[in-house]
CSV table of C-alpha atoms and ligand atoms in Angstrom, one decimal:
chain,number,residue,atom,x,y,z
A,1,MET,CA,0.0,-0.1,0.0
A,2,PHE,CA,1.2,3.5,-0.6
A,3,ASP,CA,0.1,6.9,-0.1
A,4,LYS,CA,-1.0,9.1,-2.9
A,5,PHE,CA,1.8,10.8,-4.5
A,6,GLN,CA,1.0,12.9,-7.8
A,7,ASP,CA,2.8,14.6,-10.3
A,8,GLU,CA,1.2,17.3,-12.7
A,9,CYS,CA,3.8,18.1,-15.2
A,10,GLY,CA,4.8,19.3,-18.6
A,11,VAL,CA,7.5,17.9,-20.7
A,12,PHE,CA,9.5,19.3,-23.9
A,13,GLY,CA,12.1,18.1,-26.2
A,14,ILE,CA,13.9,19.4,-29.2
A,15,PHE,CA,16.4,17.4,-31.4
A,16,GLY,CA,18.7,18.9,-34.2
A,17,HIS,CA,18.6,22.7,-33.5
A,18,PRO,CA,21.4,25.1,-32.7
A,19,GLU,CA,19.5,27.0,-30.1
A,20,ALA,CA,18.0,23.6,-28.4
A,21,ALA,CA,18.2,24.8,-25.0
A,22,ASN,CA,16.9,28.2,-25.6
A,23,LEU,CA,14.0,27.1,-27.6
A,24,THR,CA,13.3,24.2,-24.6
A,25,TYR,CA,13.4,27.1,-22.1
A,26,LEU,CA,10.6,28.9,-24.3
A,27,GLY,CA,8.6,25.6,-24.7
A,28,LEU,CA,8.7,25.3,-20.8
A,29,TYR,CA,7.6,28.8,-20.7
A,30,ALA,CA,4.5,28.1,-22.5
A,31,LEU,CA,3.9,24.9,-20.5
A,32,GLN,CA,4.2,26.7,-17.1
A,33,HIS,CA,0.5,26.3,-16.1
A,34,ARG,CA,1.3,22.5,-15.9
A,35,GLY,CA,3.7,22.8,-13.1
A,36,GLN,CA,5.1,25.6,-11.1
A,37,GLU,CA,7.1,24.2,-8.4
A,38,SER,CA,10.5,23.2,-10.2
A,39,CYS,CA,11.8,22.9,-13.8
A,40,GLY,CA,14.8,21.7,-15.5
A,41,ILE,CA,16.6,21.4,-19.0
A,42,VAL,CA,19.2,18.8,-20.0
A,43,ALA,CA,21.1,19.5,-23.2
A,44,SER,CA,23.3,17.2,-25.4
A,45,ASP,CA,26.1,18.4,-27.4
A,46,GLY,CA,26.4,14.9,-28.9
A,47,ALA,CA,29.0,13.7,-26.4
A,48,LYS,CA,28.0,14.8,-23.0
A,49,LEU,CA,24.7,15.7,-21.4
A,50,ARG,CA,24.5,18.5,-19.3
A,51,ALA,CA,21.6,19.4,-16.8
A,52,TYR,CA,20.5,22.5,-15.0
A,53,LYS,CA,17.6,22.3,-12.7
A,54,GLY,CA,15.8,24.6,-9.9
A,55,MET,CA,12.9,24.8,-7.5
A,56,GLY,CA,10.5,27.7,-8.9
A,57,LEU,CA,9.3,29.3,-12.2
A,58,VAL,CA,10.8,28.8,-15.6
A,59,ALA,CA,12.0,32.5,-15.8
A,60,ASP,CA,13.3,32.6,-12.2
A,61,VAL,CA,15.2,29.3,-12.4
A,62,PHE,CA,16.9,30.1,-16.0
A,63,LYS,CA,17.6,33.9,-15.5
A,64,ARG,CA,21.4,34.1,-16.5
A,65,ASP,CA,22.7,33.8,-20.2
A,66,ALA,CA,25.5,31.8,-18.8
A,67,ILE,CA,23.3,28.9,-17.9
A,68,PHE,CA,22.6,28.7,-21.7
A,69,ASP,CA,26.1,28.8,-22.6
A,70,GLU,CA,26.4,25.7,-20.4
A,71,LEU,CA,23.6,23.9,-22.0
A,72,SER,CA,25.2,23.7,-25.3
A,73,GLY,CA,24.2,21.2,-28.2
A,74,ARG,CA,21.7,20.7,-30.7
A,75,SER,CA,19.3,18.6,-28.7
A,76,ALA,CA,17.4,19.2,-25.1
A,77,ILE,CA,14.6,18.1,-23.1
A,78,GLY,CA,13.0,20.0,-20.1
A,79,HIS,CA,10.3,19.7,-17.6
A,80,VAL,CA,7.8,21.7,-15.5
A,81,ARG,CA,6.7,20.0,-12.2
A,82,TYR,CA,4.2,20.7,-9.7
A,83,SER,CA,3.7,17.9,-6.9
A,84,THR,CA,1.9,17.4,-3.7
A,85,ALA,CA,3.3,17.3,-0.4
A,86,GLY,CA,6.5,15.2,0.2
A,87,GLY,CA,7.6,15.8,-3.3
A,88,ASN,CA,8.7,19.4,-3.2
A,89,ASP,CA,12.4,18.9,-3.0
A,90,PHE,CA,15.2,19.8,-5.2
A,91,LYS,CA,16.2,16.4,-5.6
A,92,ASN,CA,12.9,15.4,-7.2
A,93,CYS,CA,13.4,18.1,-10.0
A,94,GLN,CA,13.3,16.6,-13.5
A,95,PRO,CA,14.6,15.9,-16.1
A,96,ILE,CA,16.3,13.1,-14.0
A,97,MET,CA,20.0,12.4,-15.7
A,98,VAL,CA,22.0,9.6,-14.8
A,99,ASP,CA,25.2,7.8,-16.0
A,100,TYR,CA,25.0,4.1,-16.3
A,101,HIS,CA,27.1,1.4,-18.0
A,102,ARG,CA,25.9,2.5,-21.5
A,103,GLY,CA,26.4,6.1,-21.3
A,104,SER,CA,24.2,8.9,-20.0
A,105,ILE,CA,20.5,9.3,-20.2
A,106,ALA,CA,17.9,11.7,-19.2
A,107,VAL,CA,14.1,11.6,-18.8
A,108,ALA,CA,11.4,13.9,-18.4
A,109,HIS,CA,7.8,12.5,-17.1
A,110,ASN,CA,4.2,13.6,-17.1
A,111,GLY,CA,1.8,11.3,-15.5
A,112,ASN,CA,1.7,8.9,-12.6
A,113,LEU,CA,2.6,5.4,-12.5
A,114,VAL,CA,0.3,3.2,-10.4
A,115,ASN,CA,2.6,0.4,-9.5
A,116,ALA,CA,5.8,2.5,-9.0
A,117,GLN,CA,5.9,1.4,-5.3
A,118,GLU,CA,5.6,-2.0,-6.0
A,119,VAL,CA,8.3,-2.3,-8.7
A,120,ARG,CA,10.6,0.2,-6.5
A,121,ASN,CA,10.1,-2.3,-3.4
A,122,GLU,CA,11.4,-5.1,-5.7
A,123,LEU,CA,14.3,-3.2,-7.1
A,124,GLU,CA,15.4,-2.0,-3.5
A,125,GLN,CA,15.2,-5.6,-2.5
A,126,SER,CA,17.6,-6.6,-5.1
A,127,GLY,CA,20.0,-3.8,-4.4
A,128,SER,CA,18.8,-0.6,-6.1
A,129,ILE,CA,19.5,2.6,-4.3
A,130,PHE,CA,16.8,5.4,-5.1
A,131,SER,CA,17.8,8.9,-4.8
A,132,THR,CA,14.2,10.4,-5.5
A,133,ILE,CA,10.8,9.8,-4.4
A,134,ALA,CA,9.6,10.3,-8.0
A,135,ASP,CA,8.1,7.3,-9.6
A,136,THR,CA,10.0,8.3,-12.7
A,137,GLU,CA,13.2,7.1,-11.2
A,138,THR,CA,11.7,3.6,-11.1
A,139,ILE,CA,11.7,3.7,-15.1
A,140,ILE,CA,15.4,4.7,-14.9
A,141,HIS,CA,16.4,1.8,-12.9
A,142,LEU,CA,14.5,-0.6,-15.0
A,143,LEU,CA,16.0,0.8,-17.9
A,144,ALA,CA,19.6,0.4,-16.4
A,145,ARG,CA,18.7,-3.3,-16.0
A,146,ALA,CA,17.2,-4.0,-19.1
A,147,GLN,CA,18.8,-6.8,-21.1
A,148,CYS,CA,17.8,-5.8,-24.6
A,149,ASP,CA,20.5,-4.2,-26.8
A,150,SER,CA,18.7,-1.3,-28.6
A,151,LEU,CA,17.6,1.6,-26.8
A,152,PRO,CA,13.9,1.3,-28.2
A,153,ASP,CA,14.2,-2.1,-26.8
A,154,ARG,CA,15.5,-1.3,-23.5
A,155,ILE,CA,13.0,1.5,-22.9
A,156,THR,CA,10.1,-0.8,-24.0
A,157,GLU,CA,11.6,-3.4,-21.7
A,158,ALA,CA,11.4,-1.0,-18.8
A,159,LEU,CA,8.1,0.3,-19.7
A,160,MET,CA,6.6,-3.4,-20.0
A,161,ARG,CA,6.9,-3.4,-16.0
A,162,VAL,CA,5.0,-0.2,-15.3
A,163,LYS,CA,1.4,0.6,-15.3
A,164,GLY,CA,-0.3,3.9,-15.4
A,165,ALA,CA,-0.1,7.1,-17.3
A,166,TYR,CA,3.4,8.3,-18.6
A,167,SER,CA,4.2,10.7,-21.7
A,168,LEU,CA,7.9,10.7,-21.5
A,169,VAL,CA,10.8,12.1,-23.3
A,170,PHE,CA,14.4,10.7,-23.0
A,171,LEU,CA,17.6,12.1,-24.1
A,172,THR,CA,20.8,10.5,-24.7
A,173,GLU,CA,24.0,11.9,-26.1
A,174,THR,CA,22.9,11.1,-29.6
A,175,ARG,CA,19.1,10.3,-29.6
A,176,MET,CA,15.6,11.3,-28.3
A,177,VAL,CA,12.9,9.0,-27.7
A,178,ALA,CA,9.3,10.2,-26.9
A,179,VAL,CA,6.7,7.5,-25.8
A,180,ARG,CA,2.9,8.0,-24.7
A,181,ASP,CA,1.5,5.2,-22.5
A,182,PRO,CA,-1.0,2.8,-24.1
A,183,ASN,CA,-4.0,4.2,-22.7
A,184,GLY,CA,-2.8,7.8,-23.9
A,185,PHE,CA,-3.6,9.3,-20.6
A,186,ARG,CA,-1.6,12.7,-21.1
A,187,PRO,CA,-1.2,14.3,-24.1
A,188,LEU,CA,1.9,14.5,-26.1
A,189,ALA,CA,2.5,16.4,-29.5
A,190,LEU,CA,5.1,16.2,-32.4
A,191,GLY,CA,6.3,19.1,-34.4
A,192,ARG,CA,9.2,20.4,-36.6
A,193,LEU,CA,11.1,23.6,-36.4
A,194,ASP,CA,13.9,24.5,-39.1
A,195,GLY,CA,14.4,20.8,-39.7
A,196,ALA,CA,14.4,19.9,-36.1
A,197,TYR,CA,11.9,17.8,-34.3
A,198,VAL,CA,10.1,19.0,-31.3
A,199,VAL,CA,7.8,17.4,-28.8
A,200,ALA,CA,5.6,18.8,-26.1
A,201,SER,CA,3.0,18.1,-23.8
A,202,GLU,CA,0.7,20.8,-25.5
A,203,THR,CA,0.9,22.4,-28.8
A,204,CYS,CA,1.0,26.0,-27.2
A,205,ALA,CA,4.8,25.4,-26.7
A,206,PHE,CA,5.0,24.9,-30.5
A,207,ASP,CA,3.0,28.2,-31.1
A,208,LEU,CA,5.5,30.2,-29.1
A,209,ILE,CA,8.7,28.9,-30.9
A,210,GLU,CA,6.8,29.0,-34.2
A,211,ALA,CA,7.1,25.3,-34.9
A,212,GLU,CA,4.8,23.5,-37.1
A,213,PHE,CA,2.4,21.1,-35.2
A,214,ILE,CA,2.6,17.7,-37.1
A,215,ARG,CA,0.5,15.3,-35.1
A,216,GLU,CA,0.0,14.0,-31.7
A,217,ILE,CA,2.1,11.1,-30.4
A,218,GLU,CA,-0.4,8.2,-30.5
A,219,PRO,CA,-1.2,6.3,-27.4
A,220,GLY,CA,1.1,3.2,-27.1
A,221,GLU,CA,3.6,4.9,-29.8
A,222,MET,CA,7.4,5.4,-29.2
A,223,ILE,CA,9.2,7.7,-31.5
A,224,LEU,CA,12.9,7.7,-31.9
A,225,ILE,CA,14.9,10.7,-33.3
A,226,ASP,CA,18.4,10.5,-34.1
A,227,LYS,CA,20.7,11.9,-36.8
A,228,ASN,CA,19.2,9.5,-39.5
A,229,GLY,CA,15.7,11.0,-38.8
A,230,MET,CA,12.5,9.9,-37.1
A,231,GLN,CA,11.2,6.3,-36.5
A,232,SER,CA,7.9,5.3,-35.2
A,233,PHE,CA,7.1,2.2,-33.3
A,234,HIS,CA,4.4,0.7,-31.4
A,235,PRO,CA,6.0,-1.6,-29.2
A,236,PHE,CA,3.3,-2.5,-26.4
A,237,GLY,CA,1.7,-5.4,-28.5
A,238,GLU,CA,-1.8,-5.8,-27.7
A,239,LYS,CA,-3.8,-2.7,-28.0
A,240,VAL,CA,-5.9,-1.4,-25.5
A,241,ALA,CA,-8.7,1.1,-25.8
A,242,PRO,CA,-7.2,4.6,-25.3
A,243,SER,CA,-8.5,6.5,-22.4
A,244,PRO,CA,-7.1,10.1,-22.5
A,245,CYS,CA,-7.9,12.2,-19.6
A,246,ILE,CA,-10.9,14.3,-19.8
A,247,PHE,CA,-9.8,16.7,-17.1
A,248,GLU,CA,-7.2,17.9,-19.4
A,249,PHE,CA,-10.1,19.3,-21.3
A,250,ILE,CA,-11.8,20.6,-18.6
A,251,TYR,CA,-9.1,22.4,-16.7
A,252,PHE,CA,-5.7,21.3,-17.0
A,253,SER,CA,-4.7,22.2,-20.8
A,254,ARG,CA,-4.4,25.6,-21.9
A,255,PRO,CA,-7.5,26.6,-24.1
A,256,ASP,CA,-5.2,27.4,-27.1
A,257,SER,CA,-3.9,24.0,-27.2
A,258,THR,CA,-5.0,21.1,-29.4
A,259,ILE,CA,-5.1,17.8,-27.5
A,260,PHE,CA,-6.7,14.7,-28.2
A,261,GLY,CA,-7.7,15.9,-31.8
A,262,LYS,CA,-9.6,19.1,-30.4
A,263,GLN,CA,-8.6,22.5,-29.5
A,264,VAL,CA,-9.4,23.0,-26.0
A,265,TYR,CA,-11.1,26.1,-26.1
A,266,GLY,CA,-13.9,24.9,-28.2
A,267,VAL,CA,-14.4,22.1,-25.9
A,268,ARG,CA,-14.7,24.2,-22.9
A,269,LYS,CA,-17.2,26.4,-24.6
A,270,GLU,CA,-19.1,23.5,-25.6
A,271,PHE,CA,-19.2,22.4,-21.9
A,272,GLY,CA,-20.7,25.6,-21.0
A,273,ARG,CA,-23.3,25.2,-23.8
A,274,VAL,CA,-24.4,22.0,-22.6
A,275,LEU,CA,-24.6,23.2,-19.0
A,276,ALA,CA,-26.8,25.9,-20.1
A,277,ARG,CA,-29.2,23.4,-21.6
A,278,GLU,CA,-29.1,21.3,-18.5
A,279,HIS,CA,-29.3,23.9,-15.9
A,280,ALA,CA,-31.1,26.7,-17.2
A,281,VAL,CA,-31.9,29.5,-14.9
A,282,GLU,CA,-33.6,33.1,-14.9
A,283,ALA,CA,-30.6,35.6,-14.5
A,284,ASP,CA,-29.3,39.1,-15.5
A,285,VAL,CA,-25.6,38.2,-16.0
A,286,VAL,CA,-23.0,35.2,-16.5
A,287,ILE,CA,-19.8,35.6,-14.9
A,288,PRO,CA,-16.7,33.4,-14.9
A,289,ILE,CA,-14.2,32.3,-12.1
A,290,PRO,CA,-11.3,33.3,-14.1
A,291,ASP,CA,-9.3,32.0,-15.7
A,292,SER,CA,-10.5,28.5,-15.4
A,293,GLY,CA,-14.3,29.2,-16.0
A,294,VAL,CA,-13.9,31.8,-18.8
A,295,PRO,CA,-14.6,29.6,-22.0
A,296,ALA,CA,-17.4,27.7,-20.3
A,297,ALA,CA,-19.0,31.0,-19.0
A,298,ILE,CA,-19.1,32.2,-22.8
A,299,GLY,CA,-20.6,29.0,-23.9
A,300,TYR,CA,-23.1,29.3,-21.3
A,301,ALA,CA,-23.8,32.9,-22.1
A,302,GLU,CA,-24.2,32.2,-25.7
A,303,GLU,CA,-26.4,29.3,-25.3
A,304,SER,CA,-28.6,30.9,-22.7
A,305,GLY,CA,-28.9,34.4,-24.2
A,306,ILE,CA,-27.9,36.0,-20.7
A,307,PRO,CA,-25.2,38.5,-21.0
A,308,PHE,CA,-21.7,37.8,-20.3
A,309,GLN,CA,-19.6,40.1,-18.1
A,310,LEU,CA,-16.5,40.0,-16.2
A,311,GLY,CA,-17.5,40.3,-12.6
A,312,LEU,CA,-14.5,39.1,-11.0
A,313,ILE,CA,-11.1,40.6,-11.7
A,314,ARG,CA,-8.0,38.2,-11.4
A,315,ASN,CA,-4.8,39.5,-10.0
A,316,HIS,CA,-2.4,37.9,-12.4
A,317,TYR,CA,0.7,38.1,-10.2
A,318,VAL,CA,-0.5,35.3,-7.8
A,319,GLY,CA,0.0,31.8,-8.6
A,320,ARG,CA,-2.6,29.4,-9.0
A,321,THR,CA,-4.4,28.9,-5.5
A,322,PHE,CA,-3.7,25.4,-5.8
A,323,ILE,CA,0.1,25.9,-5.3
A,324,GLU,CA,-0.5,26.3,-1.7
A,325,PRO,CA,-1.3,22.9,-0.4
A,326,GLN,CA,-2.6,24.1,3.2
A,327,GLN,CA,-6.4,24.7,3.7
A,328,SER,CA,-5.5,27.7,5.6
A,329,ILE,CA,-3.5,29.2,2.9
A,330,ARG,CA,-6.0,28.5,0.3
A,331,HIS,CA,-8.6,30.2,2.1
A,332,PHE,CA,-6.7,33.3,1.8
A,333,GLY,CA,-5.6,32.7,-1.5
A,334,VAL,CA,-8.8,33.3,-3.1
A,335,LYS,CA,-9.0,36.8,-1.7
A,336,ILE,CA,-5.5,37.6,-2.9
A,337,LYS,CA,-6.4,36.3,-6.5
A,338,LEU,CA,-9.9,37.8,-7.1
A,339,ASN,CA,-12.0,41.0,-6.7
A,340,PRO,CA,-15.6,41.5,-7.6
A,341,VAL,CA,-16.6,44.3,-9.9
A,342,ARG,CA,-19.5,45.8,-8.0
A,343,GLU,CA,-20.8,47.6,-11.1
A,344,VAL,CA,-21.5,44.2,-12.7
A,345,ILE,CA,-22.7,42.4,-9.8
A,346,GLU,CA,-24.9,44.9,-7.6
A,347,GLY,CA,-28.6,43.9,-7.6
A,348,LYS,CA,-28.2,41.4,-10.2
A,349,ARG,CA,-29.1,37.7,-10.6
A,350,VAL,CA,-25.9,36.3,-11.1
A,351,VAL,CA,-24.7,32.9,-12.8
A,352,VAL,CA,-21.3,32.2,-11.9
A,353,VAL,CA,-19.5,29.4,-13.9
A,354,ASP,CA,-16.3,27.7,-12.9
A,355,ASP,CA,-14.9,24.4,-14.3
A,356,SER,CA,-14.8,22.1,-11.4
A,357,LEU,CA,-15.6,22.1,-7.8
A,358,VAL,CA,-13.2,19.9,-5.7
A,359,ARG,CA,-13.2,20.6,-2.0
A,360,GLY,CA,-15.9,23.5,-2.5
A,361,THR,CA,-13.5,25.9,-0.8
A,362,THR,CA,-13.2,28.3,-3.7
A,363,ALA,CA,-16.9,28.4,-4.7
A,364,ARG,CA,-18.0,29.2,-1.1
A,365,LYS,CA,-15.5,31.9,-0.7
A,366,ILE,CA,-16.2,33.6,-4.0
A,367,ILE,CA,-20.1,33.2,-3.6
A,368,LYS,CA,-19.7,35.1,-0.2
A,369,MET,CA,-17.6,37.7,-2.1
A,370,ILE,CA,-20.3,38.1,-4.7
A,371,ARG,CA,-23.0,38.5,-2.2
A,372,ASN,CA,-20.9,41.0,-0.4
A,373,ALA,CA,-20.6,43.1,-3.6
A,374,GLY,CA,-24.7,43.2,-3.7
A,375,ALA,CA,-25.9,40.2,-5.9
A,376,ALA,CA,-29.7,39.7,-5.5
A,377,GLU,CA,-29.0,35.9,-6.5
A,378,VAL,CA,-26.2,33.6,-7.2
A,379,HIS,CA,-26.6,30.5,-9.2
A,380,MET,CA,-23.3,28.4,-9.2
A,381,ARG,CA,-22.9,26.4,-12.4
A,382,VAL,CA,-19.9,24.0,-12.9
A,383,SER,CA,-18.7,22.9,-16.2
A,384,SER,CA,-18.1,19.3,-15.1
A,385,PRO,CA,-19.7,16.6,-13.0
A,386,PRO,CA,-19.2,16.2,-9.3
A,387,THR,CA,-15.6,15.1,-8.8
A,388,SER,CA,-16.3,12.3,-6.2
A,389,PHE,CA,-12.9,10.1,-6.9
A,390,PRO,CA,-9.3,10.9,-6.8
A,391,CYS,CA,-7.0,10.7,-9.9
A,392,TYR,CA,-4.2,8.2,-9.7
A,393,TYR,CA,-2.9,9.0,-13.3
A,394,GLY,CA,-1.3,12.4,-12.6
A,395,ILE,CA,-3.8,15.1,-12.0
A,396,ASP,CA,-3.5,16.3,-8.6
A,397,THR,CA,-7.0,15.8,-7.0
A,398,PRO,CA,-7.0,15.3,-3.2
A,399,THR,CA,-7.8,12.1,-1.3
A,400,ARG,CA,-11.3,10.8,-1.3
A,401,LYS,CA,-12.4,12.3,2.0
A,402,GLU,CA,-11.4,16.1,1.1
A,403,LEU,CA,-13.5,15.6,-2.3
A,404,ILE,CA,-16.6,17.3,-1.0
A,405,SER,CA,-18.8,15.3,-3.5
A,406,SER,CA,-17.5,12.0,-2.6
A,407,SER,CA,-19.7,12.2,0.6
A,408,HIS,CA,-22.2,15.3,-0.1
A,409,THR,CA,-25.0,15.5,-2.3
A,410,VAL,CA,-25.5,18.4,-4.7
A,411,GLU,CA,-28.1,20.0,-2.4
A,412,GLU,CA,-25.8,19.6,0.5
A,413,ILE,CA,-23.0,21.1,-1.3
A,414,ASN,CA,-25.2,24.0,-2.5
A,415,ARG,CA,-25.9,24.8,1.1
A,416,TYR,CA,-22.3,24.7,1.9
A,417,ILE,CA,-21.2,26.9,-0.6
A,418,THR,CA,-24.3,29.1,0.1
A,419,ALA,CA,-25.7,29.5,-3.6
A,420,ASP,CA,-29.2,29.8,-4.6
A,421,SER,CA,-28.9,27.1,-6.9
A,422,LEU,CA,-26.1,24.6,-7.9
A,423,GLY,CA,-25.7,22.8,-11.2
A,424,TYR,CA,-23.1,20.4,-12.5
A,425,LEU,CA,-22.6,19.3,-16.0
A,426,SER,CA,-23.8,15.7,-16.5
A,427,ARG,CA,-21.3,13.1,-17.4
A,428,GLU,CA,-23.3,12.1,-20.6
A,429,GLY,CA,-23.5,15.8,-21.4
A,430,MET,CA,-19.5,16.2,-20.7
A,431,ARG,CA,-18.6,13.2,-22.9
A,432,ALA,CA,-20.8,14.3,-25.8
A,433,ALA,CA,-19.5,18.0,-25.7
A,434,ALA,CA,-15.9,16.4,-25.7
A,435,GLY,CA,-16.8,14.0,-28.7
A,436,ALA,CA,-16.8,10.8,-27.1
A,437,PRO,CA,-18.8,8.5,-29.3
A,438,GLU,CA,-21.8,7.3,-27.9
A,439,GLY,CA,-21.7,4.1,-26.2
A,440,SER,CA,-18.0,4.0,-26.3
A,441,PRO,CA,-17.0,4.0,-22.7
A,442,GLY,CA,-13.3,3.5,-23.5
A,443,HIS,CA,-12.7,6.9,-25.2
A,444,PHE,CA,-12.1,9.1,-22.3
A,445,CYS,CA,-10.8,8.5,-18.7
A,446,ASP,CA,-13.1,10.1,-16.5
A,447,ALA,CA,-12.2,8.3,-13.4
A,448,CYS,CA,-12.5,11.1,-11.3
A,449,PHE,CA,-16.4,11.6,-11.9
A,450,SER,CA,-17.3,7.9,-12.6
A,451,GLY,CA,-14.9,5.9,-10.3
A,452,GLN,CA,-14.1,3.8,-13.3
A,453,TYR,CA,-10.5,3.5,-13.3
A,454,PRO,CA,-9.0,2.0,-16.8
A,455,VAL,CA,-5.7,0.8,-15.2
A,456,LYS,CA,-6.0,-0.9,-11.9
A,457,PHE,CA,-3.7,-0.1,-9.2
A,458,PRO,CA,-2.7,-1.5,-5.8
A,459,ARG,CA,-4.7,-0.6,-2.6
A,460,LEU,CA,-4.3,2.9,-1.5
A,461,LYS,CA,-4.1,3.6,2.1
A,462,ALA,CA,-6.3,6.6,2.4
A,463,ASP,CA,-8.8,5.2,0.0
A,464,SER,CA,-9.1,1.9,1.4
A,465,GLN,CA,-9.8,3.3,4.8
A,466,LEU,CA,-12.6,5.3,3.2
A,467,GLY,CA,-14.2,2.0,1.7
A,468,LEU,CA,-13.4,2.7,-1.8
A,469,PHE,CA,-12.5,-1.0,-2.1
B,1,LIG,P1,-11.7,23.7,-4.7
B,1,LIG,O1,-11.6,25.0,-3.8
B,1,LIG,O2,-11.0,22.7,-3.9
B,1,LIG,O3,-13.1,23.4,-4.9
B,1,LIG,O4,-11.2,24.0,-5.9
B,1,LIG,C1,-11.8,24.4,-7.2
B,1,LIG,C2,-10.9,25.3,-8.1
B,1,LIG,O5,-9.5,24.5,-8.3
B,1,LIG,C3,-11.5,25.5,-9.3
B,1,LIG,O6,-11.6,26.9,-9.5
B,1,LIG,C4,-10.5,24.7,-10.3
B,1,LIG,O7,-10.3,25.4,-11.5
B,1,LIG,C5,-9.1,24.6,-9.5
B,1,LIG,N1,-8.8,23.1,-9.8
B,1,LIG,C6,-9.3,22.0,-10.2
B,1,LIG,N2,-8.5,20.8,-10.2
B,1,LIG,C7,-7.3,21.6,-10.0
B,1,LIG,C8,-6.0,20.9,-10.1
B,1,LIG,N3,-5.6,19.6,-10.4
B,1,LIG,N4,-5.1,21.8,-10.0
B,1,LIG,C9,-5.1,23.1,-9.6
B,1,LIG,N5,-6.5,23.7,-9.5
B,1,LIG,C10,-7.4,23.0,-9.9
């Protein structure tokens, strides 16, 4: 049994460009929303790998030109990371880089392995010494022990032992490998820039560096890039039904990115439209909780005909409230981050739209704020279903007992957040809006809403106590 340990991350890689480390920096900058706690770049000059990593935002960690002089070479990979308690330590920064009997290798990982602890226990019993608590290190150990000869085969041999979510980018002195797990939980895109190959968690990273988006790396696909060009493999044998994470559409990815075949913005707006049909209400104004609720609120307003207004203004110099893991700080965080526009709200029947309700803390604080600004009525609309189950594949949802909808009805939650009414997007509505074919339950992972986990995992302490198993 192991405690829940999650990594929310972004990965980037570029092969065959004279400005590799600089472009990786820019790519990470565009992926900053995927992780704000630490970041790192590993570059190769063809003979040697060099790493630079640090705690904090990309622009703060990479603030001296001299760092880029060090990171010389035509290929590089990078990583941004946010992890929950226990993992916020310099030694857990990625990419992880090691020297082993076949040379050097670095890896950047987005996702979460569900059997990392099991495999780690086995490896430790046979003598492995781990230096981080990141599940990614398990992959490195497996790779070092792999018996196969070629790099793709060794990576495959290692990955056959692990289960869960991984979008990975590896870099050796002379090669780059990108892999997406057979379920395709996390996104990973392939692009080109001036003859170089680029990979990134989201296409918004390509836009910034003016790379051309070629296609997504497929679930279960491995791509090897070296001086001879690019090769694609499907090394995992039996095909499983892909189950990309629907929460990437709801909250995690940037609206300007294209993931899982669709631009996120359009999907979010469609969530709002469906929500307006499912939970109509007479009101004077629709306001989003910025920034996460904006596209869905636009969709809600368009569908309902109720005017869209910016009723809450966000201070953009504050990180996501979620960065601070403690409840006491989170309460405070909402006030630092948002302020109501009295003119929009006073005397009005207000529909407030957000993308998700997790603990309920944010909504409760914001509704109080809106009432204090003189609202006549406040109707909360959430552009996803109740989040009742934890994610074990890389989205940082709290343990089950902290998820308000795991133990409370919609009516009870409505009372807690003190709204006049509360409406969640239905699971069917969500899947239809995201384009999941009807009757195709395998198409998205929506375990955080349904409890249907596409990849099984060992019993988890926190949840077994709560009777999830
Ligand atoms: P809560 O106060 O726990 O109900 O948090 C809900 C808010 O957190 C919503 O405004 C979401 O946009 C945001 N949110 C949901 N999931 C995450 C996540 N995994 N990381 C950071 N923020 C999140």
